XYZ file of C-alpha atoms in Angstrom:
401
model
C 63.754 54.856 7.993
C 61.665 52.725 5.623
C 63.970 49.734 5.888
C 63.551 49.677 9.686
C 59.777 49.981 9.857
C 57.663 47.165 11.275
C 57.074 44.311 8.871
C 53.324 43.916 8.479
C 53.458 40.539 6.730
C 56.352 38.806 8.509
C 57.884 38.177 11.891
C 61.621 38.013 12.508
C 62.853 35.174 14.697
C 66.118 35.766 16.579
C 67.670 32.535 17.771
C 70.120 31.518 20.490
C 71.023 27.858 19.928
C 72.771 25.803 22.577
C 74.394 22.443 21.958
C 76.424 20.758 24.706
C 77.657 17.190 25.131
C 75.375 15.200 27.402
C 75.692 11.423 27.558
C 72.286 11.031 29.255
C 70.564 12.240 26.053
C 69.744 9.744 23.296
C 71.713 11.730 20.693
C 74.587 12.426 23.078
C 73.865 16.183 23.020
C 71.629 18.622 24.821
C 70.158 20.794 22.031
C 67.760 23.663 22.606
C 67.000 27.094 21.183
C 65.545 30.201 22.717
C 63.769 32.292 20.061
C 62.726 35.918 20.292
C 59.976 36.900 17.850
C 59.401 40.480 16.735
C 58.065 42.507 13.831
C 61.085 44.801 14.144
C 64.322 44.133 12.212
C 66.610 45.236 15.066
C 69.189 42.474 14.603
C 71.874 43.799 16.952
C 69.556 44.742 19.779
C 67.699 41.431 19.854
C 70.794 39.269 19.400
C 72.450 41.157 22.256
C 69.331 40.656 24.389
C 69.375 36.909 23.699
C 73.076 36.660 24.651
C 72.059 38.023 28.072
C 68.849 36.072 28.609
C 69.513 32.629 27.091
C 72.362 31.376 29.346
C 70.323 32.363 32.423
C 67.202 30.770 30.975
C 68.958 27.421 30.392
C 69.963 27.500 34.087
C 66.796 28.783 35.716
C 64.083 28.006 33.136
C 60.580 29.565 33.127
C 60.733 31.910 36.177
C 63.697 33.674 34.552
C 61.715 34.313 31.322
C 58.762 35.596 33.313
C 60.956 38.162 35.075
C 62.532 39.208 31.770
C 59.127 39.624 30.086
C 57.978 41.822 32.965
C 61.029 44.051 32.476
C 60.609 44.228 28.689
C 56.939 45.181 29.152
C 58.135 48.358 30.890
C 60.401 49.406 28.005
C 59.465 52.644 26.232
C 58.328 52.391 22.588
C 61.104 52.758 19.970
C 60.720 56.416 18.966
C 62.856 57.499 15.971
C 65.802 59.689 16.982
C 65.600 58.812 20.686
C 68.269 57.126 22.780
C 66.650 54.496 24.975
C 67.904 52.934 28.190
C 66.522 49.422 28.384
C 67.005 47.654 31.736
C 67.055 43.861 31.693
C 68.532 41.391 34.217
C 70.593 44.000 36.037
C 72.084 45.390 32.796
C 71.037 48.575 31.006
C 71.212 48.330 27.211
C 71.567 51.772 25.672
C 70.642 52.164 22.042
C 69.558 54.945 19.682
C 66.624 54.347 17.351
C 67.521 55.674 13.862
C 65.380 58.410 12.362
C 64.597 59.307 8.782
C 66.195 62.723 9.238
C 69.568 61.254 10.270
C 72.303 62.204 7.862
C 72.949 58.974 5.930
C 76.323 57.421 6.611
C 76.918 59.365 9.820
C 77.549 57.477 13.017
C 75.036 57.843 15.851
C 75.809 60.574 18.347
C 76.918 59.346 21.749
C 74.695 61.131 24.245
C 75.839 61.756 27.796
C 73.084 60.766 30.114
C 72.210 63.020 32.988
C 70.633 60.289 35.069
C 73.152 58.326 37.006
C 72.798 54.842 35.537
C 74.182 52.662 38.278
C 75.493 49.826 36.150
C 77.483 51.345 33.264
C 75.159 50.943 30.299
C 75.931 48.433 27.570
C 76.049 50.840 24.612
C 75.154 49.317 21.244
C 76.581 51.329 18.333
C 73.487 50.523 16.242
C 70.212 48.628 16.567
C 70.529 46.947 13.194
C 73.815 47.467 11.336
C 75.879 44.340 10.687
C 79.631 44.212 10.334
C 79.356 44.540 6.537
C 83.068 44.177 5.930
C 83.246 40.880 7.812
C 80.165 39.533 5.987
C 81.371 40.549 2.523
C 85.074 39.703 2.954
C 85.138 36.717 0.572
C 83.118 38.570 -2.111
C 84.551 42.106 -1.943
C 85.619 42.156 -5.569
C 82.061 41.264 -6.625
C 80.281 43.815 -4.446
C 79.131 45.691 -7.559
C 77.479 42.591 -8.998
C 75.784 41.710 -5.692
C 74.453 45.272 -5.350
C 72.959 45.079 -8.860
C 71.384 41.666 -8.196
C 69.768 43.045 -5.024
C 68.623 46.242 -6.771
C 66.929 44.188 -9.488
C 65.359 41.813 -6.931
C 66.907 38.740 -8.560
C 66.293 35.279 -6.983
C 69.396 34.203 -5.109
C 70.533 31.302 -2.922
C 73.223 31.800 -0.274
C 74.859 28.533 0.832
C 76.910 28.824 3.999
C 78.536 26.504 6.558
C 76.296 27.654 9.444
C 72.892 29.288 10.070
C 74.692 32.314 11.565
C 76.723 32.852 8.410
C 73.798 32.269 6.056
C 71.634 34.719 8.037
C 74.305 37.388 8.218
C 75.052 37.168 4.506
C 71.355 37.400 3.562
C 70.827 40.373 5.903
C 74.000 42.067 4.623
C 72.833 41.614 1.018
C 69.345 42.970 1.647
C 70.725 45.940 3.600
C 73.202 47.031 0.927
C 70.489 49.038 -0.889
C 69.970 51.495 1.985
C 68.328 54.041 1.999
C 66.220 52.261 -0.647
C 63.956 49.625 0.846
C 64.502 46.060 -0.326
C 60.917 45.133 -1.283
C 61.341 41.429 -2.116
C 61.102 38.525 0.287
C 64.161 37.133 2.067
C 64.728 34.106 4.287
C 67.931 34.379 6.333
C 67.818 30.674 7.177
C 65.663 28.297 5.190
C 65.334 24.544 5.810
C 63.669 21.608 4.085
C 60.930 21.716 6.756
C 59.784 25.133 5.576
C 56.239 25.318 4.156
C 57.495 26.987 0.956
C 60.000 24.219 0.282
C 57.915 22.717 -2.549
C 57.292 26.087 -4.165
C 60.999 27.063 -4.210
C 62.324 23.716 -5.445
C 59.834 23.149 -8.269
C 61.265 23.438 -11.768
C 57.941 24.122 -13.489
C 57.962 27.839 -12.696
C 60.643 30.505 -12.365
C 62.028 31.022 -8.834
C 60.335 33.865 -6.888
C 62.075 37.213 -6.188
C 63.686 36.149 -2.957
C 67.051 35.702 -1.248
C 67.262 32.375 0.560
C 69.975 31.385 3.056
C 70.611 27.641 3.434
C 73.208 25.355 5.042
C 72.089 21.907 3.874
C 74.206 20.727 0.870
C 71.075 18.908 -0.339
C 69.888 22.303 -1.638
C 72.695 22.400 -4.221
C 70.819 19.650 -6.040
C 67.297 20.939 -5.540
C 68.006 24.629 -6.243
C 70.294 24.060 -9.240
C 67.840 25.838 -11.541
C 68.056 29.119 -9.589
C 69.879 31.801 -11.617
C 72.313 33.022 -8.901
C 73.949 30.896 -6.217
C 76.509 32.249 -3.759
C 78.509 29.572 -1.977
C 80.416 30.868 1.064
C 83.188 28.832 2.688
C 84.420 28.713 6.274
C 85.607 32.149 7.430
C 89.368 32.593 7.535
C 90.482 35.635 9.470
C 94.082 36.332 8.545
C 96.090 39.464 7.811
C 95.657 39.326 4.053
C 92.474 39.556 2.026
C 90.595 36.265 2.353
C 90.595 34.240 -0.812
C 88.153 35.972 -3.139
C 85.537 33.613 -4.564
C 85.329 33.362 -8.334
C 82.359 33.852 -10.616
C 81.583 30.516 -12.260
C 79.072 29.190 -14.756
C 75.966 27.615 -13.260
C 76.654 24.447 -15.224
C 79.659 23.850 -12.924
C 77.287 23.310 -10.008
C 77.016 19.550 -9.850
C 78.532 17.956 -6.807
C 77.706 18.442 -3.153
C 81.261 19.524 -2.320
C 81.013 22.507 -4.684
C 83.771 25.062 -4.135
C 82.945 28.512 -2.750
C 82.019 30.931 -5.534
C 79.250 32.885 -7.232
C 77.502 30.647 -9.740
C 75.723 32.869 -12.249
C 75.719 33.944 -15.880
C 74.796 37.525 -14.929
C 76.767 40.294 -16.657
C 76.968 43.536 -14.665
C 75.659 46.771 -16.185
C 78.258 48.915 -14.386
C 82.020 48.526 -14.216
C 83.836 47.519 -11.030
C 85.006 50.227 -8.652
C 88.713 49.400 -8.439
C 89.502 52.320 -6.104
C 87.156 50.965 -3.413
C 88.796 47.535 -3.525
C 92.270 49.117 -3.352
C 91.263 51.168 -0.300
C 89.877 48.121 1.485
C 92.989 46.094 0.645
C 95.174 48.857 2.011
C 92.989 48.810 5.131
C 93.660 45.093 5.617
C 97.424 45.622 5.259
C 97.348 48.470 7.762
C 95.181 46.413 10.151
C 92.425 49.017 9.983
C 89.577 48.082 12.406
C 86.624 46.232 10.903
C 84.179 49.045 11.879
C 86.177 51.529 9.790
C 86.286 49.154 6.809
C 82.534 48.549 7.183
C 81.902 52.307 7.267
C 83.899 52.695 4.002
C 81.918 49.918 2.377
C 78.604 51.237 3.666
C 79.369 54.743 2.423
C 80.315 53.387 -1.010
C 77.058 51.415 -1.306
C 75.053 54.364 -0.008
C 76.575 56.741 -2.580
C 75.962 54.198 -5.313
C 72.289 53.773 -4.354
C 71.818 57.524 -4.015
C 73.371 58.173 -7.437
C 70.900 55.668 -8.860
C 67.837 56.928 -7.001
C 68.316 60.753 -7.121
C 67.385 61.038 -10.863
C 64.227 59.000 -10.093
C 63.386 61.296 -7.156
C 63.907 64.410 -9.338
C 61.708 63.058 -12.112
C 59.030 61.981 -9.611
C 59.002 65.464 -8.057
C 58.436 66.965 -11.520
C 55.148 65.018 -11.767
C 53.675 66.955 -8.825
C 51.027 69.515 -9.923
C 51.917 73.192 -9.450
C 50.838 74.879 -6.234
C 48.595 77.292 -8.178
C 46.604 74.373 -9.611
C 45.284 73.678 -6.113
C 42.004 75.520 -5.573
C 39.374 75.074 -2.873
C 36.560 74.834 -5.468
C 37.771 71.705 -7.238
C 39.054 68.257 -6.319
C 42.807 68.165 -5.656
C 44.711 67.860 -8.983
C 46.164 64.476 -9.981
C 49.844 63.518 -9.975
C 50.955 63.099 -13.599
C 51.661 59.504 -14.677
C 55.215 58.132 -14.555
C 56.433 57.746 -18.149
C 59.542 55.568 -18.418
C 60.591 57.045 -21.780
C 60.369 60.630 -20.464
C 62.444 59.596 -17.481
C 65.078 57.998 -19.748
C 65.296 61.243 -21.766
C 65.838 63.238 -18.553
C 68.947 61.148 -17.779
C 71.065 62.893 -20.440
C 71.288 66.085 -18.391
C 70.338 64.841 -14.906
C 71.561 61.255 -14.741
C 73.708 59.351 -12.250
C 76.863 60.447 -14.119
C 76.584 63.770 -12.228
C 77.205 62.139 -8.846
C 78.865 58.812 -9.677
C 82.189 58.127 -11.382
C 81.228 54.575 -12.336
C 80.861 54.034 -16.075
C 78.612 51.456 -17.637
C 75.155 50.895 -19.062
C 73.074 52.927 -16.578
C 70.115 53.028 -19.013
C 70.033 49.246 -19.238
C 70.137 49.026 -15.442
C 67.137 51.406 -15.118
C 65.159 49.430 -17.715
C 65.709 46.204 -15.744
C 64.959 48.012 -12.465
C 61.514 49.108 -13.764
C 60.518 45.423 -13.927
C 61.562 44.693 -10.336
C 59.482 44.653 -7.125
C 61.920 47.242 -5.713
C 60.819 49.836 -8.280
C 57.182 48.987 -7.633
C 57.633 49.356 -3.857
C 59.571 52.631 -4.205
C 57.047 54.105 -6.655
C 53.980 53.222 -4.557
C 55.569 54.697 -1.440
C 56.520 57.959 -3.196
C 53.103 58.181 -4.864
C 51.362 57.681 -1.516
C 53.480 60.408 0.126
C 52.828 62.850 -2.744
C 49.072 62.165 -2.696
C 48.979 62.851 1.062
C 50.884 66.110 0.505
C 48.413 67.197 -2.207
C 45.447 66.393 0.040
C 47.005 68.376 2.900
C 47.608 71.410 0.617
C 44.057 71.130 -0.709
C 42.612 71.055 2.826
C 44.736 74.070 3.670
C 43.343 75.916 0.645
C 39.786 75.055 1.745
C 40.478 76.278 5.308
C 41.926 79.562 3.996
C 38.876 80.025 1.752
């Protein structure tokens, strides 16, 4: 899937941080991190790998890493649709690499392996999916607003009590557009030592299209001019729905001990989905497992994104030249240009209202979406795929001739 392809411009750093009391150290603590760097966004796989390697590494140091690297060098490449058995340090991690043809929202098939894997494999349910329900618990009633902010690529700051929470929230936010690719930048954990610090904190220009996760309260002061700030508190896992954060005016953001909440003046285009919230609340009362709640949430977001994107896909397909216009004696015909007004007219009979019950200003949402990097990224990708298809059909016509 597009959202899981290698990142050409960025690396992901997966971190295992250890802090233990040690009176022989000047600061009274032993503090060290082991970081795994990859171009692949396989959060679960690499975090799981670090949980295995890091404790051993802190005991045995370099020789342990050397042995691990040798094992990882033997791993097969991640082929879409394949279940891989990845041996490391006497454990076999079993994981399936998602494929574009997977039915969205379905859970990966558990394959029975013929080979007799001596240690029972450590089966990961997914290479990349977070526990969405756990991440979004304090903001469930605002899920609609957060989805819109992500769709439109709005600049957003996530302030959390720990790097783990800030990273998870940023990754959960950027993944809630699946199967649409989030085409803006995102920094799961950003610190004042980052090279872009000056650029993000300047007030002379508008903030870039990026989601930034931070833990340092100092950022409340320096990022006050950002249009959307989500402050997450300490997690409280109890039987009832965790206290839902409120939407507050940005002007309220003054002190460093700001209360958890979403600080924004954004008005949503679509109305809230009350039925979803009721179902999730019922799930909490009935002690429904977190995976099931996450699956409900994921399906809801998926259906929402698909309702939004299907009319765009239909209109885009209508710009493809007819098969009979392809002849071996001329250059391949051109894809017709994307006209926003024509698309808007097509929504009357083929709009999201066919697949989505949510009411609201869908037209306004599309108009804003056309200005966002996510539209640009989606359009370029579709255009590239259609051009390749035309070239292939043209070559076929030439071969037949």
